[in-house]
mmCIF file of C-alpha atoms in Angstrom:
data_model
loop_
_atom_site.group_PDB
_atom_site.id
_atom_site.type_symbol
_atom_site.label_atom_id
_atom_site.label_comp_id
_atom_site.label_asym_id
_atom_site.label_seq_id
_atom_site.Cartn_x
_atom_site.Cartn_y
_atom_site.Cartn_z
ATOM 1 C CA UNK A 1 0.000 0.000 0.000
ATOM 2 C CA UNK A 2 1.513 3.300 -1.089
ATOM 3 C CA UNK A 3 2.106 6.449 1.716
ATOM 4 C CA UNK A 4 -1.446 8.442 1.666
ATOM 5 C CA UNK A 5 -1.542 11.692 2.113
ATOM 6 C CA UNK A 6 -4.861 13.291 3.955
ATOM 7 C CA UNK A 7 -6.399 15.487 1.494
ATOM 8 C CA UNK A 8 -8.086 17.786 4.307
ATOM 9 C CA UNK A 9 -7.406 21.327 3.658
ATOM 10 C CA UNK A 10 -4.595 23.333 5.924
ATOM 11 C CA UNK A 11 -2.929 19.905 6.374
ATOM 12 C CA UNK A 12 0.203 20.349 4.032
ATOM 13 C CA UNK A 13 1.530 23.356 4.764
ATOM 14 C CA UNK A 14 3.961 23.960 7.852
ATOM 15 C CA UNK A 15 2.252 26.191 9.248
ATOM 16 C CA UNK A 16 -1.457 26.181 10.008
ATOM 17 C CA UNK A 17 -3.504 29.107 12.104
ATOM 18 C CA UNK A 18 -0.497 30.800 12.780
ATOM 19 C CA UNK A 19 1.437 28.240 14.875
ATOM 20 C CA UNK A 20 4.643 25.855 14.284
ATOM 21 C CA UNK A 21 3.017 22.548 13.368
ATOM 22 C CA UNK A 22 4.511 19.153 14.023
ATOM 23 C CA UNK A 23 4.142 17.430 11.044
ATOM 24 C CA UNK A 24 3.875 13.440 11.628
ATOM 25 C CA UNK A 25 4.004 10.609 9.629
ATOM 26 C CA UNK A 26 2.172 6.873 10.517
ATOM 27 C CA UNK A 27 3.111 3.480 9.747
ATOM 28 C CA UNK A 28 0.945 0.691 11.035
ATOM 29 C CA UNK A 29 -0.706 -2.407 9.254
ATOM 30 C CA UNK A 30 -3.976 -1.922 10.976
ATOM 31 C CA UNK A 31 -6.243 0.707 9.182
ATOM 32 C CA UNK A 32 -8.521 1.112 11.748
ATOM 33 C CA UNK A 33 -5.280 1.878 14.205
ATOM 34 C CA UNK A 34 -3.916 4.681 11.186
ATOM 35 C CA UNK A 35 -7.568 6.375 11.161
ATOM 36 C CA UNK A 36 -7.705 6.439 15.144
ATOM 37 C CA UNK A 37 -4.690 8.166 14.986
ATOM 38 C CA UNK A 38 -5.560 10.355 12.193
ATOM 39 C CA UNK A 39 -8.808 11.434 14.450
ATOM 40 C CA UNK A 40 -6.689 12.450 17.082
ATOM 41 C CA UNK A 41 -4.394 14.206 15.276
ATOM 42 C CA UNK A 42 -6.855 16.108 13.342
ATOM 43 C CA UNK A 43 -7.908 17.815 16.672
ATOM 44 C CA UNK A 44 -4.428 19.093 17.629
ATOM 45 C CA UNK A 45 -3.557 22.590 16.244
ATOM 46 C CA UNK A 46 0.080 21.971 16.560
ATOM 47 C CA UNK A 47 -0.103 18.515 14.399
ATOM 48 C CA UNK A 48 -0.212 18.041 11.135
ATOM 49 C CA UNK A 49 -0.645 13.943 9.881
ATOM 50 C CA UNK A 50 1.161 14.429 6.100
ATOM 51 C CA UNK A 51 1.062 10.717 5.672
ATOM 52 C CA UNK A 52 0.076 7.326 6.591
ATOM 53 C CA UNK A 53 0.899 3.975 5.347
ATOM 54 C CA UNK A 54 1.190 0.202 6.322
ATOM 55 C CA UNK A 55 4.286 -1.537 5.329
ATOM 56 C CA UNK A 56 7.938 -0.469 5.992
ATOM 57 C CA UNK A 57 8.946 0.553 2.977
ATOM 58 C CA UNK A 58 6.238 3.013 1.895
ATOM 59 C CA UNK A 59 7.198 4.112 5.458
ATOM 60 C CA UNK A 60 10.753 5.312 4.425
ATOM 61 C CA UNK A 61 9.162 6.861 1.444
ATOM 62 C CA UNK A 62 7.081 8.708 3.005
ATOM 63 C CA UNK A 63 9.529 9.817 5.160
ATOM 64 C CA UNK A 64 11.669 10.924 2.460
ATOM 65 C CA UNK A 65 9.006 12.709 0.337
ATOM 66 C CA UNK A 66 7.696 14.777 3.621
ATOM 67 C CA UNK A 67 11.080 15.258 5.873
ATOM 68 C CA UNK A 68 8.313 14.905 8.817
ATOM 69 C CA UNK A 69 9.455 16.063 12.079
ATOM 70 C CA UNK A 70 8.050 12.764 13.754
ATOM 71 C CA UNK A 71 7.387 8.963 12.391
ATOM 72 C CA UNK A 72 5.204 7.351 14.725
ATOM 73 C CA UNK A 73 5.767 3.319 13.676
ATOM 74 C CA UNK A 74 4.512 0.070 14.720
ATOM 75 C CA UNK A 75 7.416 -2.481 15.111
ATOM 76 C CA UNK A 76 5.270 -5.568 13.235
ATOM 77 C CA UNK A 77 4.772 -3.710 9.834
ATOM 78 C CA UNK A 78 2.863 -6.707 7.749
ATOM 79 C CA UNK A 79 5.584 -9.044 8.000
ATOM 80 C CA UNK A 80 7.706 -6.698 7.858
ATOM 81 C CA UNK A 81 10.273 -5.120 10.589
ATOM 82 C CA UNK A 82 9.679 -1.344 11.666
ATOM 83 C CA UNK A 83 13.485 -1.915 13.256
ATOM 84 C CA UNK A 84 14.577 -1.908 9.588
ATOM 85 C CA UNK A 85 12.369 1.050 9.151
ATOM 86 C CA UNK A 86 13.754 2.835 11.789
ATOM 87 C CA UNK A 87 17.434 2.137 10.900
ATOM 88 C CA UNK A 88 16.546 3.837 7.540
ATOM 89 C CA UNK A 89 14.827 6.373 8.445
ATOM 90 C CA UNK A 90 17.832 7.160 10.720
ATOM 91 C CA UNK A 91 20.137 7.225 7.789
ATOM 92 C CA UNK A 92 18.357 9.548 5.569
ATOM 93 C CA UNK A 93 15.963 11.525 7.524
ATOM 94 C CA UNK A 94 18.403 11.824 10.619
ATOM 95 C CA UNK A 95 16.018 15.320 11.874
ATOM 96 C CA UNK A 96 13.281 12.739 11.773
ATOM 97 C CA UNK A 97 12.247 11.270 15.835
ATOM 98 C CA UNK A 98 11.016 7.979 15.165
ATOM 99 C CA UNK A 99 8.526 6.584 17.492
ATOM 100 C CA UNK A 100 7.731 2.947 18.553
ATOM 101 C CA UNK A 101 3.879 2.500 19.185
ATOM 102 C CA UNK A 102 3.758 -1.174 19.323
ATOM 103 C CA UNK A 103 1.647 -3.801 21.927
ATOM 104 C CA UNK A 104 4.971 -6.040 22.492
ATOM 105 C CA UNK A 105 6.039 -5.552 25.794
ATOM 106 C CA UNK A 106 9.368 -7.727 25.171
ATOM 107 C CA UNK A 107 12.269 -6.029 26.512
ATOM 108 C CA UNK A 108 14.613 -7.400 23.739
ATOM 109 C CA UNK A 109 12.301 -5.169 21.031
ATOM 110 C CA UNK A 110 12.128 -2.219 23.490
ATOM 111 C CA UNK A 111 16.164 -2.372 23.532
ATOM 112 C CA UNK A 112 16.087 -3.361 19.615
ATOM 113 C CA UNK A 113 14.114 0.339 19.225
ATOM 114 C CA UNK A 114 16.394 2.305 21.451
ATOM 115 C CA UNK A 115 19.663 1.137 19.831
ATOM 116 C CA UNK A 116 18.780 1.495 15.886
ATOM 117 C CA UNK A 117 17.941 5.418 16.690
ATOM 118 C CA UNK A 118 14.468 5.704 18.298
ATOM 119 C CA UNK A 119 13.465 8.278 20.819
ATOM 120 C CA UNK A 120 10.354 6.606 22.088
ATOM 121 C CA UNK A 121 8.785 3.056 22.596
ATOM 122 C CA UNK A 122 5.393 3.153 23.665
ATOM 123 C CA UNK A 123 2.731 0.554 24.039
ATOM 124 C CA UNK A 124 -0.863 0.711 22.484
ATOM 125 C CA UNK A 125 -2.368 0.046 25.562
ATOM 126 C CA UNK A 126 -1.416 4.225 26.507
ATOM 127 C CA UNK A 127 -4.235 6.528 26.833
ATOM 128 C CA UNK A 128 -4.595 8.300 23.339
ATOM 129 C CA UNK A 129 -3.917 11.983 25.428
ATOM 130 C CA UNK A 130 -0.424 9.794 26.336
ATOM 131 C CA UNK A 131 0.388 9.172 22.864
ATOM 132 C CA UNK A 132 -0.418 12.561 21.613
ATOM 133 C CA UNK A 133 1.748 14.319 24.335
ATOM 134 C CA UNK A 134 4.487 11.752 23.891
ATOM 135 C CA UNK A 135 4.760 13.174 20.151
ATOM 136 C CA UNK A 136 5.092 16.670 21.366
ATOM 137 C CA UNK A 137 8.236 15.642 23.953
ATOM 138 C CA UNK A 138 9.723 13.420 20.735
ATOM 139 C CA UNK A 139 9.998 16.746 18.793
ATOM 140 C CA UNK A 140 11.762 18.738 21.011
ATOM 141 C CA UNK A 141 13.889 15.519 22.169
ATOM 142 C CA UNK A 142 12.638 13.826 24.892
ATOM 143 C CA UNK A 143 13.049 9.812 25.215
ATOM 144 C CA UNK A 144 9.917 8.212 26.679
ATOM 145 C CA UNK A 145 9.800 4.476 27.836
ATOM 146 C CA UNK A 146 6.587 3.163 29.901
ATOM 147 C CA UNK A 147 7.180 2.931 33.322
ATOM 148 C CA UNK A 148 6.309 -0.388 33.486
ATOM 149 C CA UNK A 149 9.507 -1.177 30.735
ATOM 150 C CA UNK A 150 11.949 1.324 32.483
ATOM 151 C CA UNK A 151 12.791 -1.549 35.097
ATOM 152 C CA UNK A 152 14.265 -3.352 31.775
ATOM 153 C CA UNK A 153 16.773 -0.354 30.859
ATOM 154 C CA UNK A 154 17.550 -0.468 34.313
ATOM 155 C CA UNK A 155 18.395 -3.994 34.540
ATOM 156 C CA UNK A 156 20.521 -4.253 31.181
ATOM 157 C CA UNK A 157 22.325 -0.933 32.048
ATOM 158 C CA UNK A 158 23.450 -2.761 35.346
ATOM 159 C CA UNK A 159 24.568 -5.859 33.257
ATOM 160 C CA UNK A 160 26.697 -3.769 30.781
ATOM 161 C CA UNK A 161 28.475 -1.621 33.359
ATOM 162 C CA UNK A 162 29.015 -5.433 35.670
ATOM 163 C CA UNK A 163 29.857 -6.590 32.059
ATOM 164 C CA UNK A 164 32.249 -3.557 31.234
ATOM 165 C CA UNK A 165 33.589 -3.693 34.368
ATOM 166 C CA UNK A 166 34.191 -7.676 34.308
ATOM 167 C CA UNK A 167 36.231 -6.956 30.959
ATOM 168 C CA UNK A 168 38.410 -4.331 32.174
ATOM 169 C CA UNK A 169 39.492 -5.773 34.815
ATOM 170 C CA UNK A 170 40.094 -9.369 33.116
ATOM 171 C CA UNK A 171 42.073 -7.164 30.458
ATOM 172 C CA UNK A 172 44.077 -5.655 33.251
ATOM 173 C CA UNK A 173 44.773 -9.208 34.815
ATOM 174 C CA UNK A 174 46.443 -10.116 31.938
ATOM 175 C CA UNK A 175 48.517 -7.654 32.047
ATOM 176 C CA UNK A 176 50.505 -9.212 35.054
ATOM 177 C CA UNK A 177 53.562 -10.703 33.920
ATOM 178 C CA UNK A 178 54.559 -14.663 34.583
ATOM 179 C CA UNK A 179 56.655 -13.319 37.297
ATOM 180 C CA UNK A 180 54.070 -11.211 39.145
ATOM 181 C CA UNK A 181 51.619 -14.073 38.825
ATOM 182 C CA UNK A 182 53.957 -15.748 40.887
ATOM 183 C CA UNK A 183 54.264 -13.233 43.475
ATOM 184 C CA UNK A 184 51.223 -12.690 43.790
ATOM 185 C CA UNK A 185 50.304 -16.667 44.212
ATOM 186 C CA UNK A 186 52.508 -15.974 47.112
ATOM 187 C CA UNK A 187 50.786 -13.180 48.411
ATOM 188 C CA UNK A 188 47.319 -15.113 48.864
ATOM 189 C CA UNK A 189 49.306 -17.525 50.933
ATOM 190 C CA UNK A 190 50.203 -14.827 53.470
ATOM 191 C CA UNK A 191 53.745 -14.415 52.509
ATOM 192 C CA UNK A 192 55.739 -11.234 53.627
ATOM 193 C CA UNK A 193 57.935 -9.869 51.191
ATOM 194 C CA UNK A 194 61.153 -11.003 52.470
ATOM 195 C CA UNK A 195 59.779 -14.861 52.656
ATOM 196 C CA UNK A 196 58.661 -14.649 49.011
ATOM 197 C CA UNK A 197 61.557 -13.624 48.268
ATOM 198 C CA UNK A 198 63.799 -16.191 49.531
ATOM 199 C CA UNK A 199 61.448 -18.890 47.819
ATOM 200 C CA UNK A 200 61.755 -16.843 44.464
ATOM 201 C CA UNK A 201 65.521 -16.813 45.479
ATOM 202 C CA UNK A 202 65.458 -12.733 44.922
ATOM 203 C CA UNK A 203 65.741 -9.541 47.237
ATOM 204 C CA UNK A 204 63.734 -8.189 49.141
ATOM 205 C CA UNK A 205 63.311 -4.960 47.659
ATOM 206 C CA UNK A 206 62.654 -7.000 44.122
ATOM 207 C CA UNK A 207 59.776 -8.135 45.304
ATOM 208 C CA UNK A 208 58.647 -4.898 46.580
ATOM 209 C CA UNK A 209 58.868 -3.312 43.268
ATOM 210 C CA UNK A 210 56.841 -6.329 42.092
ATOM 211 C CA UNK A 211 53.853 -5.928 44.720
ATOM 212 C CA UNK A 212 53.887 -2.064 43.575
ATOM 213 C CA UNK A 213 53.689 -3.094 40.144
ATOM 214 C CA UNK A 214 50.893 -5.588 40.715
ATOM 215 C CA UNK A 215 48.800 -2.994 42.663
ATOM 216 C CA UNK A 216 49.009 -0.362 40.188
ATOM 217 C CA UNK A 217 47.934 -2.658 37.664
ATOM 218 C CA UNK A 218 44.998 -4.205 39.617
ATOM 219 C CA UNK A 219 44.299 -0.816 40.530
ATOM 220 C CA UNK A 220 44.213 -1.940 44.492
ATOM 221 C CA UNK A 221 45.734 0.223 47.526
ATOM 222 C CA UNK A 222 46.352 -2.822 49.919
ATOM 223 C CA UNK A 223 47.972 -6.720 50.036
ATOM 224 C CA UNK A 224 44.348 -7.610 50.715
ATOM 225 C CA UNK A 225 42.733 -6.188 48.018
ATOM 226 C CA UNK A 226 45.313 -7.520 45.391
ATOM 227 C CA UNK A 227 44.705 -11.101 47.370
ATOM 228 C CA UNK A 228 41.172 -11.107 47.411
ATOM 229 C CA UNK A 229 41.237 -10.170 43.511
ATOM 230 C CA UNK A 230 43.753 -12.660 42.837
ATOM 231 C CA UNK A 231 40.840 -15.271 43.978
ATOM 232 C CA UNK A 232 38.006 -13.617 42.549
ATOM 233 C CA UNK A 233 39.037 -13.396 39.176
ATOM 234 C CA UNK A 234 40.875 -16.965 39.510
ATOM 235 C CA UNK A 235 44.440 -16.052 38.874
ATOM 236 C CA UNK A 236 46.137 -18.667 41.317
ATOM 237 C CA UNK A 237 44.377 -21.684 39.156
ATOM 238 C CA UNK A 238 45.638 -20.505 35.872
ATOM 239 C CA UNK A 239 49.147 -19.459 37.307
#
């Protein structure tokens, strides 16, 4: 189904009774969704619907024909994926917020949506005065995720930073030469510097300048700390 443009008059031009008009495009494969929509937006003095369509394709056209300020998308577009949509829109319309109105409530799409370039993921189930506001904040930049799907961001963000965190310090453990792997096997055992060094068959003060290098690259103030990480990250079984 090609985009269709409402014929009503005052809807094409940018401006309309005087006042800066959003100008919004929808793409959803239910008609009787599109002319809900197209109802409410008809009653807003600051909107302006310039298209509607069903598939994703005739989405991107549409988006490329009007330059709208907002695409308001469902993410099931007949078969098709409004993620793709969305990534293209991205790449030639990049002034263009795109909008998720969708009724999946997976947290994989809503994280699918916010990583290809959308500002919004709403679910159908909003009041319409929710949707219509939530196109407003989308044009001046807000990002808007239900409540009840916030928890989700929350959660992932946590994983990434444990994640991040779990890979930097893994990168710096590897930094620790054969040699300081050794000393600090020794260290866990409750070693003092000079015993460690009479099993290593070294000085004293070599093995200080080992523990100081092992600290600064486990980032750790204390024995302890460089003991206790030793364990946690399992660098006495692979030594």
């Amino acid at each position: 189904m090609s985009p269709r443009t409402p014929q009503r008059g005052g809807w094409a031009p940018s401006i309309v009774g005087g006042l800066d008009t959003i100008r919004v495009v929808i793409a959803d494969d239910h008609e009787l969704f599109r002319r809900g929509m197209e109802a409410l937006i008809e009653c807003e003095d600051d909107l302006v619907l310039v298209a509607e369509t069903s598939s994703a394709s005739d989405a991107v056209a549409a988006v490329l024909e009007h330059r709208p300020d907002v695409a308001l998308l469902d993410l099931h577009l007949g078969g098709q994926s409004g993620i793709d949509a969305c990534t293209a829109i991205k790449m030639s319309s990049p002034q263009t917020k795109v909008l998720f109105l969708t009724a999946s409530e997976e947290p994989a799409d809503l994280f699918k949506a916010l990583m290809v370039g959308a500002c919004g993921y709403l679910l159908k189930s909003l009041p319409a005065a929710q949707v219509i506001d939530a196109v407003r904040l989308a044009h001046v930049g807000e990002v808007m995720v239900p409540p009840p799907m916030a928890r989700h961001l929350v959660a992932e963000f946590a994983r990434l930073s444990s994640q991040s965190t779990d890979v930097a310090m893994a990168h710096r453990s590897r930094n620790l030469t054969d040699r300081e792997i050794e000393v600090l096997t020794w260290i866990t055992r409750g070693r003092s510097n000079r015993e460690i060094g009479e099993c290593m068959s070294v000085s004293e003060n070599t093995i200080k300048n080992h523990v100081r290098n092992i600290m600064g690259k486990l980032q750790v103030t204390s024995r302890t700390e460089a003991a206790m990480h030793a364990v946690r990250e399992n660098l006495i079984a692979s030594a």
